[in-house]
PDB file of C-alpha atoms in Angstrom:
ATOM      1  CA  MET A   1       0.000   0.000   0.000  1.00  0.00           C
ATOM      2  CA  ARG A   2       1.527   3.315  -1.071  1.00  0.00           C
ATOM      3  CA  ARG A   3       1.611   6.030   1.568  1.00  0.00           C
ATOM      4  CA  LYS A   4       1.720   9.803   1.441  1.00  0.00           C
ATOM      5  CA  SER A   5       2.328  12.690   3.803  1.00  0.00           C
ATOM      6  CA  LEU A   6      -0.792  14.458   5.016  1.00  0.00           C
ATOM      7  CA  GLY A   7      -0.214  18.128   4.236  1.00  0.00           C
ATOM      8  CA  SER A   8       2.604  19.683   6.248  1.00  0.00           C
ATOM      9  CA  SER A   9       2.209  17.151   9.065  1.00  0.00           C
ATOM     10  CA  ASP A  10       4.450  14.201   9.859  1.00  0.00           C
ATOM     11  CA  LEU A  11       1.483  11.831   9.456  1.00  0.00           C
ATOM     12  CA  ILE A  12       2.171   9.236   6.769  1.00  0.00           C
ATOM     13  CA  ILE A  13      -1.101   7.711   5.635  1.00  0.00           C
ATOM     14  CA  SER A  14      -2.164   4.942   3.266  1.00  0.00           C
ATOM     15  CA  GLU A  15      -3.437   6.242  -0.068  1.00  0.00           C
ATOM     16  CA  ILE A  16      -6.591   4.222   0.528  1.00  0.00           C
ATOM     17  CA  GLY A  17      -8.090   4.676   3.972  1.00  0.00           C
ATOM     18  CA  LEU A  18     -11.324   3.420   5.491  1.00  0.00           C
ATOM     19  CA  GLY A  19     -14.347   5.629   5.940  1.00  0.00           C
ATOM     20  CA  CYS A  20     -15.901   3.955   8.960  1.00  0.00           C
ATOM     21  CA  MET A  21     -19.406   5.430   8.665  1.00  0.00           C
ATOM     22  CA  SER A  22     -20.644   2.445   6.595  1.00  0.00           C
ATOM     23  CA  LEU A  23     -19.531  -0.261   9.018  1.00  0.00           C
ATOM     24  CA  GLY A  24     -22.899  -0.715  10.684  1.00  0.00           C
ATOM     25  CA  THR A  25     -23.501  -1.428  14.356  1.00  0.00           C
ATOM     26  CA  GLU A  26     -22.941  -5.198  14.529  1.00  0.00           C
ATOM     27  CA  GLU A  27     -19.758  -5.440  16.573  1.00  0.00           C
ATOM     28  CA  ARG A  28     -18.158  -8.605  15.253  1.00  0.00           C
ATOM     29  CA  LYS A  29     -18.692  -7.669  11.607  1.00  0.00           C
ATOM     30  CA  ALA A  30     -17.493  -4.069  11.988  1.00  0.00           C
ATOM     31  CA  ILE A  31     -14.370  -5.036  13.913  1.00  0.00           C
ATOM     32  CA  GLY A  32     -13.639  -7.768  11.365  1.00  0.00           C
ATOM     33  CA  ILE A  33     -13.715  -5.249   8.514  1.00  0.00           C
ATOM     34  CA  ILE A  34     -11.373  -2.880  10.364  1.00  0.00           C
ATOM     35  CA  HIS A  35      -8.937  -5.688  11.198  1.00  0.00           C
ATOM     36  CA  GLU A  36      -8.942  -6.851   7.579  1.00  0.00           C
ATOM     37  CA  ALA A  37      -8.256  -3.294   6.420  1.00  0.00           C
ATOM     38  CA  LEU A  38      -5.296  -2.960   8.798  1.00  0.00           C
ATOM     39  CA  ASP A  39      -3.949  -6.365   7.722  1.00  0.00           C
ATOM     40  CA  GLN A  40      -4.156  -5.218   4.074  1.00  0.00           C
ATOM     41  CA  GLY A  41      -2.008  -2.152   4.732  1.00  0.00           C
ATOM     42  CA  VAL A  42      -4.645   0.484   5.440  1.00  0.00           C
ATOM     43  CA  ASN A  43      -3.545   2.692   8.323  1.00  0.00           C
ATOM     44  CA  PHE A  44      -5.930   5.666   8.067  1.00  0.00           C
ATOM     45  CA  LEU A  45      -9.325   5.342   9.772  1.00  0.00           C
ATOM     46  CA  ASP A  46     -11.907   8.121   9.710  1.00  0.00           C
ATOM     47  CA  THR A  47     -14.925   8.292  11.993  1.00  0.00           C
ATOM     48  CA  ALA A  48     -17.078  10.992  13.639  1.00  0.00           C
ATOM     49  CA  ASP A  49     -18.863  11.499  16.927  1.00  0.00           C
ATOM     50  CA  ILE A  50     -22.316  11.514  15.317  1.00  0.00           C
ATOM     51  CA  TYR A  51     -22.029   8.265  13.340  1.00  0.00           C
ATOM     52  CA  ASP A  52     -24.585   5.885  14.810  1.00  0.00           C
ATOM     53  CA  HIS A  53     -24.915   8.195  17.834  1.00  0.00           C
ATOM     54  CA  GLY A  54     -21.320   7.529  18.911  1.00  0.00           C
ATOM     55  CA  ARG A  55     -21.495   3.755  18.413  1.00  0.00           C
ATOM     56  CA  ASN A  56     -19.137   3.984  15.429  1.00  0.00           C
ATOM     57  CA  GLU A  57     -16.384   5.531  17.534  1.00  0.00           C
ATOM     58  CA  GLU A  58     -16.892   2.825  20.159  1.00  0.00           C
ATOM     59  CA  LEU A  59     -16.486   0.070  17.562  1.00  0.00           C
ATOM     60  CA  VAL A  60     -13.395   1.696  16.081  1.00  0.00           C
ATOM     61  CA  GLY A  61     -11.955   1.997  19.583  1.00  0.00           C
ATOM     62  CA  LYS A  62     -12.504  -1.699  20.263  1.00  0.00           C
ATOM     63  CA  ALA A  63     -11.041  -2.672  16.882  1.00  0.00           C
ATOM     64  CA  ILE A  64      -7.791  -0.761  17.337  1.00  0.00           C
ATOM     65  CA  LYS A  65      -7.187  -1.827  20.921  1.00  0.00           C
ATOM     66  CA  GLY A  66      -3.641  -3.197  20.989  1.00  0.00           C
ATOM     67  CA  ARG A  67      -3.048  -1.786  17.487  1.00  0.00           C
ATOM     68  CA  ARG A  68      -3.174   1.941  18.195  1.00  0.00           C
ATOM     69  CA  ASP A  69       0.425   2.475  17.101  1.00  0.00           C
ATOM     70  CA  ARG A  70      -0.457   1.126  13.634  1.00  0.00           C
ATOM     71  CA  VAL A  71      -3.330   3.561  13.083  1.00  0.00           C
ATOM     72  CA  VAL A  72      -3.611   7.176  12.006  1.00  0.00           C
ATOM     73  CA  LEU A  73      -6.918   7.951  13.683  1.00  0.00           C
ATOM     74  CA  ALA A  74      -9.259  10.758  12.646  1.00  0.00           C
ATOM     75  CA  SER A  75     -12.590  11.916  14.021  1.00  0.00           C
ATOM     76  CA  LYS A  76     -14.818  14.977  13.754  1.00  0.00           C
ATOM     77  CA  ALA A  77     -16.938  17.357  15.833  1.00  0.00           C
ATOM     78  CA  GLY A  78     -19.271  20.312  15.463  1.00  0.00           C
ATOM     79  CA  ASN A  79     -22.675  18.652  15.197  1.00  0.00           C
ATOM     80  CA  ARG A  80     -24.279  18.576  18.614  1.00  0.00           C
ATOM     81  CA  ARG A  81     -27.145  16.544  19.988  1.00  0.00           C
ATOM     82  CA  ILE A  82     -29.184  18.275  22.676  1.00  0.00           C
ATOM     83  CA  GLU A  83     -31.352  16.123  24.900  1.00  0.00           C
ATOM     84  CA  GLY A  84     -35.044  16.602  24.184  1.00  0.00           C
ATOM     85  CA  ARG A  85     -34.457  18.126  20.735  1.00  0.00           C
ATOM     86  CA  GLU A  86     -34.819  16.445  17.362  1.00  0.00           C
ATOM     87  CA  GLY A  87     -31.860  16.289  15.001  1.00  0.00           C
ATOM     88  CA  LEU A  88     -28.512  18.010  15.293  1.00  0.00           C
ATOM     89  CA  VAL A  89     -27.491  21.527  16.267  1.00  0.00           C
ATOM     90  CA  TRP A  90     -24.447  23.093  14.613  1.00  0.00           C
ATOM     91  CA  ASP A  91     -21.996  24.277  17.263  1.00  0.00           C
ATOM     92  CA  PRO A  92     -18.436  25.253  16.216  1.00  0.00           C
ATOM     93  CA  SER A  93     -17.761  27.074  19.487  1.00  0.00           C
ATOM     94  CA  LYS A  94     -14.524  26.573  21.399  1.00  0.00           C
ATOM     95  CA  ALA A  95     -16.401  25.344  24.459  1.00  0.00           C
ATOM     96  CA  TYR A  96     -18.234  22.635  22.545  1.00  0.00           C
ATOM     97  CA  ILE A  97     -15.246  21.414  20.512  1.00  0.00           C
ATOM     98  CA  LYS A  98     -13.135  21.135  23.659  1.00  0.00           C
ATOM     99  CA  SER A  99     -15.866  19.166  25.421  1.00  0.00           C
ATOM    100  CA  ALA A 100     -16.637  16.944  22.406  1.00  0.00           C
ATOM    101  CA  ILE A 101     -13.043  15.747  22.114  1.00  0.00           C
ATOM    102  CA  LYS A 102     -13.202  14.263  25.607  1.00  0.00           C
ATOM    103  CA  GLU A 103     -16.214  12.129  24.725  1.00  0.00           C
ATOM    104  CA  SER A 104     -14.642  11.001  21.449  1.00  0.00           C
ATOM    105  CA  LEU A 105     -11.430   9.991  23.208  1.00  0.00           C
ATOM    106  CA  ARG A 106     -13.436   8.052  25.788  1.00  0.00           C
ATOM    107  CA  ARG A 107     -15.381   6.150  23.117  1.00  0.00           C
ATOM    108  CA  LEU A 108     -12.246   5.512  21.051  1.00  0.00           C
ATOM    109  CA  GLN A 109     -10.296   4.348  24.132  1.00  0.00           C
ATOM    110  CA  THR A 110      -7.308   6.534  23.293  1.00  0.00           C
ATOM    111  CA  ASP A 111      -5.718   9.593  24.848  1.00  0.00           C
ATOM    112  CA  TYR A 112      -5.134  11.480  21.588  1.00  0.00           C
ATOM    113  CA  LEU A 113      -6.336  11.833  18.006  1.00  0.00           C
ATOM    114  CA  ASP A 114      -3.944  12.084  15.096  1.00  0.00           C
ATOM    115  CA  LEU A 115      -6.405  14.288  13.202  1.00  0.00           C
ATOM    116  CA  TYR A 116      -9.441  16.175  14.519  1.00  0.00           C
ATOM    117  CA  GLN A 117     -11.760  17.748  11.976  1.00  0.00           C
ATOM    118  CA  LEU A 118     -14.494  20.349  12.048  1.00  0.00           C
ATOM    119  CA  HIS A 119     -17.507  18.480  10.690  1.00  0.00           C
ATOM    120  CA  GLY A 120     -18.885  21.167   8.379  1.00  0.00           C
ATOM    121  CA  GLY A 121     -18.846  24.925   8.733  1.00  0.00           C
ATOM    122  CA  THR A 122     -20.405  28.126   7.430  1.00  0.00           C
ATOM    123  CA  ILE A 123     -18.938  31.522   6.657  1.00  0.00           C
ATOM    124  CA  GLU A 124     -20.988  32.972   9.550  1.00  0.00           C
ATOM    125  CA  ASP A 125     -19.188  30.776  12.101  1.00  0.00           C
ATOM    126  CA  PRO A 126     -16.795  32.289  14.681  1.00  0.00           C
ATOM    127  CA  ILE A 127     -13.880  30.929  12.650  1.00  0.00           C
ATOM    128  CA  ASP A 128     -11.114  32.449  14.764  1.00  0.00           C
ATOM    129  CA  GLU A 129     -12.646  30.942  17.902  1.00  0.00           C
ATOM    130  CA  THR A 130     -12.891  27.542  16.219  1.00  0.00           C
ATOM    131  CA  ILE A 131      -9.265  27.706  15.114  1.00  0.00           C
ATOM    132  CA  GLU A 132      -8.258  28.710  18.644  1.00  0.00           C
ATOM    133  CA  ALA A 133      -9.986  25.624  20.016  1.00  0.00           C
ATOM    134  CA  PHE A 134      -8.030  23.311  17.726  1.00  0.00           C
ATOM    135  CA  GLU A 135      -4.755  25.093  18.442  1.00  0.00           C
ATOM    136  CA  GLU A 136      -5.317  24.722  22.192  1.00  0.00           C
ATOM    137  CA  LEU A 137      -6.104  21.025  21.785  1.00  0.00           C
ATOM    138  CA  LYS A 138      -2.792  20.642  19.969  1.00  0.00           C
ATOM    139  CA  GLN A 139      -0.948  22.405  22.783  1.00  0.00           C
ATOM    140  CA  GLU A 140      -2.678  20.171  25.322  1.00  0.00           C
ATOM    141  CA  GLY A 141      -1.581  17.040  23.449  1.00  0.00           C
ATOM    142  CA  LEU A 142      -5.132  15.805  22.834  1.00  0.00           C
ATOM    143  CA  ILE A 143      -4.752  16.073  19.061  1.00  0.00           C
ATOM    144  CA  ARG A 144      -1.714  16.063  16.809  1.00  0.00           C
ATOM    145  CA  TYR A 145      -3.196  17.986  13.865  1.00  0.00           C
ATOM    146  CA  TYR A 146      -6.503  19.355  12.680  1.00  0.00           C
ATOM    147  CA  GLY A 147      -8.488  19.925   9.514  1.00  0.00           C
ATOM    148  CA  ILE A 148     -12.021  20.501   8.287  1.00  0.00           C
ATOM    149  CA  SER A 149     -14.600  18.464   6.419  1.00  0.00           C
ATOM    150  CA  SER A 150     -16.321  20.806   3.993  1.00  0.00           C
ATOM    151  CA  ILE A 151     -17.556  21.241   0.438  1.00  0.00           C
ATOM    152  CA  ARG A 152     -17.939  25.031   0.744  1.00  0.00           C
ATOM    153  CA  PRO A 153     -15.165  26.892  -1.131  1.00  0.00           C
ATOM    154  CA  ASN A 154     -15.628  30.099   0.891  1.00  0.00           C
ATOM    155  CA  VAL A 155     -15.238  28.245   4.207  1.00  0.00           C
ATOM    156  CA  ILE A 156     -12.263  26.252   2.927  1.00  0.00           C
ATOM    157  CA  ARG A 157     -10.608  29.461   1.715  1.00  0.00           C
ATOM    158  CA  GLU A 158     -10.963  31.104   5.137  1.00  0.00           C
ATOM    159  CA  PHE A 159      -9.461  28.180   7.030  1.00  0.00           C
ATOM    160  CA  ALA A 160      -6.696  27.761   4.442  1.00  0.00           C
ATOM    161  CA  THR A 161      -5.748  31.413   4.949  1.00  0.00           C
ATOM    162  CA  ARG A 162      -6.213  31.772   8.701  1.00  0.00           C
ATOM    163  CA  SER A 163      -5.301  28.406  10.236  1.00  0.00           C
ATOM    164  CA  SER A 164      -2.541  25.807  10.318  1.00  0.00           C
ATOM    165  CA  MET A 165      -4.857  22.994   9.252  1.00  0.00           C
ATOM    166  CA  VAL A 166      -3.211  20.142   7.360  1.00  0.00           C
ATOM    167  CA  SER A 167      -6.207  18.668   5.529  1.00  0.00           C
ATOM    168  CA  VAL A 168      -9.642  19.185   4.041  1.00  0.00           C
ATOM    169  CA  MET A 169     -12.059  16.317   3.635  1.00  0.00           C
ATOM    170  CA  ASN A 170     -13.926  16.974   0.410  1.00  0.00           C
ATOM    171  CA  GLN A 171     -16.375  15.025  -1.718  1.00  0.00           C
ATOM    172  CA  TYR A 172     -14.566  14.166  -4.956  1.00  0.00           C
ATOM    173  CA  SER A 173     -15.282  11.617  -7.679  1.00  0.00           C
ATOM    174  CA  ILE A 174     -15.789  11.285 -11.419  1.00  0.00           C
ATOM    175  CA  LEU A 175     -19.432  12.217 -10.803  1.00  0.00           C
ATOM    176  CA  ASP A 176     -18.585  15.144  -8.537  1.00  0.00           C
ATOM    177  CA  ARG A 177     -15.704  17.198  -9.932  1.00  0.00           C
ATOM    178  CA  ARG A 178     -16.813  20.563  -8.518  1.00  0.00           C
ATOM    179  CA  SER A 179     -13.699  20.917  -6.386  1.00  0.00           C
ATOM    180  CA  GLU A 180     -11.381  20.708  -9.410  1.00  0.00           C
ATOM    181  CA  GLU A 181     -12.151  24.281 -10.400  1.00  0.00           C
ATOM    182  CA  GLU A 182     -11.164  26.121  -7.224  1.00  0.00           C
ATOM    183  CA  VAL A 183     -10.740  24.031  -4.087  1.00  0.00           C
ATOM    184  CA  LEU A 184      -8.144  21.471  -5.204  1.00  0.00           C
ATOM    185  CA  PRO A 185      -5.816  24.009  -6.867  1.00  0.00           C
ATOM    186  CA  LEU A 186      -6.003  26.293  -3.811  1.00  0.00           C
ATOM    187  CA  LEU A 187      -5.183  23.496  -1.375  1.00  0.00           C
ATOM    188  CA  HIS A 188      -2.396  22.114  -3.546  1.00  0.00           C
ATOM    189  CA  GLU A 189      -0.817  25.558  -3.722  1.00  0.00           C
ATOM    190  CA  LYS A 190      -0.923  25.890   0.079  1.00  0.00           C
ATOM    191  CA  GLY A 191       0.355  22.374   0.790  1.00  0.00           C
ATOM    192  CA  ILE A 192      -2.902  21.287   2.447  1.00  0.00           C
ATOM    193  CA  SER A 193      -3.932  17.718   1.632  1.00  0.00           C
ATOM    194  CA  VAL A 194      -7.332  16.581   0.458  1.00  0.00           C
ATOM    195  CA  ILE A 195      -8.973  13.534   2.013  1.00  0.00           C
ATOM    196  CA  ALA A 196     -11.326  12.500  -0.794  1.00  0.00           C
ATOM    197  CA  ARG A 197     -14.603  11.039   0.391  1.00  0.00           C
ATOM    198  CA  GLY A 198     -17.187   9.451  -1.867  1.00  0.00           C
ATOM    199  CA  PRO A 199     -14.796   8.275  -4.618  1.00  0.00           C
ATOM    200  CA  LEU A 200     -17.416   5.709  -5.673  1.00  0.00           C
ATOM    201  CA  ALA A 201     -20.248   8.252  -5.533  1.00  0.00           C
ATOM    202  CA  SER A 202     -22.323   6.268  -3.006  1.00  0.00           C
ATOM    203  CA  GLY A 203     -21.820   3.106  -5.054  1.00  0.00           C
ATOM    204  CA  ALA A 204     -22.901   4.654  -8.369  1.00  0.00           C
ATOM    205  CA  LEU A 205     -19.423   3.970  -9.786  1.00  0.00           C
ATOM    206  CA  ALA A 206     -19.156   0.405  -8.492  1.00  0.00           C
ATOM    207  CA  ALA A 207     -20.034  -1.737 -11.515  1.00  0.00           C
ATOM    208  CA  GLU A 208     -21.121  -4.730  -9.450  1.00  0.00           C
ATOM    209  CA  ARG A 209     -23.912  -2.705  -7.839  1.00  0.00           C
ATOM    210  CA  GLU A 210     -27.265  -2.148  -9.500  1.00  0.00           C
ATOM    211  CA  VAL A 211     -28.139   1.508 -10.039  1.00  0.00           C
ATOM    212  CA  THR A 212     -31.436   2.128  -8.264  1.00  0.00           C
ATOM    213  CA  LYS A 213     -31.199   5.842  -7.543  1.00  0.00           C
ATOM    214  CA  GLY A 214     -29.653   9.003  -8.891  1.00  0.00           C
ATOM    215  CA  TYR A 215     -26.615  10.890  -7.629  1.00  0.00           C
ATOM    216  CA  LEU A 216     -26.482  14.682  -7.446  1.00  0.00           C
ATOM    217  CA  ASN A 217     -27.997  15.811 -10.764  1.00  0.00           C
ATOM    218  CA  TYR A 218     -27.562  12.439 -12.451  1.00  0.00           C
ATOM    219  CA  THR A 219     -30.574  10.205 -13.002  1.00  0.00           C
ATOM    220  CA  PRO A 220     -30.158   6.423 -12.705  1.00  0.00           C
ATOM    221  CA  GLU A 221     -30.371   6.165 -16.501  1.00  0.00           C
ATOM    222  CA  GLU A 222     -27.607   8.735 -16.961  1.00  0.00           C
ATOM    223  CA  ILE A 223     -25.388   6.921 -14.460  1.00  0.00           C
ATOM    224  CA  VAL A 224     -25.852   3.622 -16.301  1.00  0.00           C
ATOM    225  CA  GLU A 225     -24.937   5.317 -19.587  1.00  0.00           C
ATOM    226  CA  LEU A 226     -21.859   6.952 -18.082  1.00  0.00           C
ATOM    227  CA  ARG A 227     -20.778   3.693 -16.437  1.00  0.00           C
ATOM    228  CA  THR A 228     -20.983   1.900 -19.773  1.00  0.00           C
ATOM    229  CA  LYS A 229     -18.583   4.431 -21.307  1.00  0.00           C
ATOM    230  CA  LEU A 230     -16.253   4.344 -18.328  1.00  0.00           C
ATOM    231  CA  SER A 231     -16.254   0.544 -18.306  1.00  0.00           C
ATOM    232  CA  ALA A 232     -14.787   0.628 -21.794  1.00  0.00           C
ATOM    233  CA  VAL A 233     -11.920   2.803 -20.519  1.00  0.00           C
ATOM    234  CA  ALA A 234     -11.460   0.519 -17.514  1.00  0.00           C
ATOM    235  CA  GLY A 235     -11.364  -2.545 -19.768  1.00  0.00           C
ATOM    236  CA  GLU A 236      -8.732  -1.026 -22.028  1.00  0.00           C
ATOM    237  CA  CYS A 237      -6.412  -0.464 -19.077  1.00  0.00           C
ATOM    238  CA  ASN A 238      -7.294  -3.789 -17.404  1.00  0.00           C
ATOM    239  CA  ARG A 239      -8.986  -2.267 -14.352  1.00  0.00           C
ATOM    240  CA  THR A 240     -12.331  -2.756 -12.676  1.00  0.00           C
ATOM    241  CA  MET A 241     -14.720   0.189 -12.527  1.00  0.00           C
ATOM    242  CA  THR A 242     -14.068   0.490  -8.793  1.00  0.00           C
ATOM    243  CA  GLU A 243     -10.326   0.658  -9.403  1.00  0.00           C
ATOM    244  CA  LEU A 244     -10.762   3.247 -12.158  1.00  0.00           C
ATOM    245  CA  ALA A 245     -12.947   5.448  -9.947  1.00  0.00           C
ATOM    246  CA  ILE A 246     -10.651   5.285  -6.925  1.00  0.00           C
ATOM    247  CA  ARG A 247      -7.524   5.910  -8.983  1.00  0.00           C
ATOM    248  CA  TYR A 248      -9.221   8.915 -10.618  1.00  0.00           C
ATOM    249  CA  SER A 249      -9.820  10.522  -7.212  1.00  0.00           C
ATOM    250  CA  LEU A 250      -6.191   9.791  -6.303  1.00  0.00           C
ATOM    251  CA  SER A 251      -4.882  11.264  -9.550  1.00  0.00           C
ATOM    252  CA  HIS A 252      -5.062  14.908  -8.456  1.00  0.00           C
ATOM    253  CA  PRO A 253      -1.811  15.961  -6.731  1.00  0.00           C
ATOM    254  CA  ALA A 254      -3.735  17.628  -3.874  1.00  0.00           C
ATOM    255  CA  VAL A 255      -5.280  14.308  -2.803  1.00  0.00           C
ATOM    256  CA  ALA A 256      -3.381  12.347  -0.141  1.00  0.00           C
ATOM    257  CA  THR A 257      -5.925   9.583   0.423  1.00  0.00           C
ATOM    258  CA  VAL A 258      -9.393   8.384  -0.498  1.00  0.00           C
ATOM    259  CA  ILE A 259     -11.744   6.955   2.111  1.00  0.00           C
ATOM    260  CA  PRO A 260     -14.314   4.680   0.484  1.00  0.00           C
ATOM    261  CA  GLY A 261     -16.693   3.071   2.923  1.00  0.00           C
ATOM    262  CA  ALA A 262     -17.281  -0.662   3.207  1.00  0.00           C
ATOM    263  CA  SER A 263     -20.132  -2.566   4.801  1.00  0.00           C
ATOM    264  CA  SER A 264     -18.670  -5.989   3.941  1.00  0.00           C
ATOM    265  CA  ARG A 265     -15.303  -7.672   3.546  1.00  0.00           C
ATOM    266  CA  GLU A 266     -15.979  -8.057  -0.181  1.00  0.00           C
ATOM    267  CA  GLN A 267     -16.491  -4.322  -0.654  1.00  0.00           C
ATOM    268  CA  LEU A 268     -13.384  -3.573   1.369  1.00  0.00           C
ATOM    269  CA  LEU A 269     -11.204  -5.881  -0.729  1.00  0.00           C
ATOM    270  CA  ALA A 270     -12.619  -4.491  -3.981  1.00  0.00           C
ATOM    271  CA  ASN A 271     -11.697  -0.980  -2.819  1.00  0.00           C
ATOM    272  CA  ILE A 272      -8.234  -1.939  -1.600  1.00  0.00           C
ATOM    273  CA  ALA A 273      -7.485  -3.710  -4.897  1.00  0.00           C
ATOM    274  CA  ALA A 274      -7.073  -0.244  -6.409  1.00  0.00           C
ATOM    275  CA  ALA A 275      -3.852   0.070  -4.418  1.00  0.00           C
ATOM    276  CA  ASN A 276      -2.345  -2.696  -6.535  1.00  0.00           C
ATOM    277  CA  THR A 277      -3.107  -1.030  -9.862  1.00  0.00           C
ATOM    278  CA  PRO A 278      -0.887   1.605 -11.481  1.00  0.00           C
ATOM    279  CA  SER A 279      -1.698   5.288 -11.292  1.00  0.00           C
ATOM    280  CA  LEU A 280      -3.786   6.559 -14.184  1.00  0.00           C
ATOM    281  CA  THR A 281      -1.907   7.811 -17.213  1.00  0.00           C
ATOM    282  CA  GLN A 282      -2.593  11.332 -18.440  1.00  0.00           C
ATOM    283  CA  GLU A 283      -4.371   9.820 -21.447  1.00  0.00           C
ATOM    284  CA  GLU A 284      -6.679   7.825 -19.168  1.00  0.00           C
ATOM    285  CA  ILE A 285      -7.415  10.894 -17.044  1.00  0.00           C
ATOM    286  CA  GLU A 286      -8.274  12.914 -20.142  1.00  0.00           C
ATOM    287  CA  ALA A 287     -10.522  10.133 -21.469  1.00  0.00           C
ATOM    288  CA  ILE A 288     -12.419  10.026 -18.170  1.00  0.00           C
ATOM    289  CA  LYS A 289     -12.787  13.815 -18.129  1.00  0.00           C
ATOM    290  CA  GLN A 290     -14.090  13.845 -21.693  1.00  0.00           C
ATOM    291  CA  ILE A 291     -16.731  11.249 -20.831  1.00  0.00           C
ATOM    292  CA  SER A 292     -17.691  13.158 -17.688  1.00  0.00           C
ATOM    293  CA  GLU A 293     -17.834  16.496 -19.504  1.00  0.00           C
ATOM    294  CA  ALA A 294     -19.916  15.037 -22.341  1.00  0.00           C
ATOM    295  CA  ASN A 295     -22.440  13.608 -19.899  1.00  0.00           C
ATOM    296  CA  ARG A 296     -22.622  16.866 -17.926  1.00  0.00           C
ATOM    297  CA  TYR A 297     -23.230  18.743 -21.173  1.00  0.00           C
ATOM    298  CA  GLU A 298     -26.030  16.345 -22.126  1.00  0.00           C
ATOM    299  CA  GLN A 299     -27.578  16.826 -18.681  1.00  0.00           C
ATOM    300  CA  HIS A 300     -27.793  20.594 -19.005  1.00  0.00           C
ATOM    301  CA  ARG A 301     -28.778  20.978 -22.668  1.00  0.00           C
TER     302      ARG A 301
END
């Protein structure tokens, strides 16, 4: 498994990580998937305090017990549950972030996080206060580095300018190339790494899965048509569709790792197989972009 530096940090992470949100709540199965991932060379695990109401962090904590030194562990905060209220409340305040980390560490059975991420963000947030919270957590030794998880270019720009964050988690796939125009070039210029989530576009780019619903502005019919064209490219370079999709997300120089989810061992191994295939050639990247652009043009005619 190839590894890369995460931004300006000294964290060296596998180019394919594991997004833990899809693991489910059945303990034996979830822990088995994490152990298999670690045995296959994955060392980057990403979770969040709100996944399955904290259960996901608990399962990750149990899975890495005795293996903590092999794991680059990331979690997130900012979405708050208030007793007696439905849904989540957005709270990027220093007080909440510094209280949330303690609960995450307890559930994960560790005394520090390698990466702590703001789980969202708006331009109206008290950004300086949020940054101060992360900086204090670094000084206190509770986190090693911090980043944000966001798709909003204006928020990303503010943190990239005002903070010492090392990463941005951003949705990025063949079906969602919005970040190529502004976000990825900005982060690459500043030496901030992208953690690409959704490289398979919620399964839309996994050829073994039936397309039953749309993705973003794509209808199921449009996804099937696009997959047929992409499958031809994948076949020419002796890759599966999953491998083609994951390697596309990894092809941008700003991207340090992709974090596809897996709810079964079979899905995990299909994702990890992309690590054993060569990087895309420039010709392959251009062919994929042409197919994507043609389909986007057809969508908006």
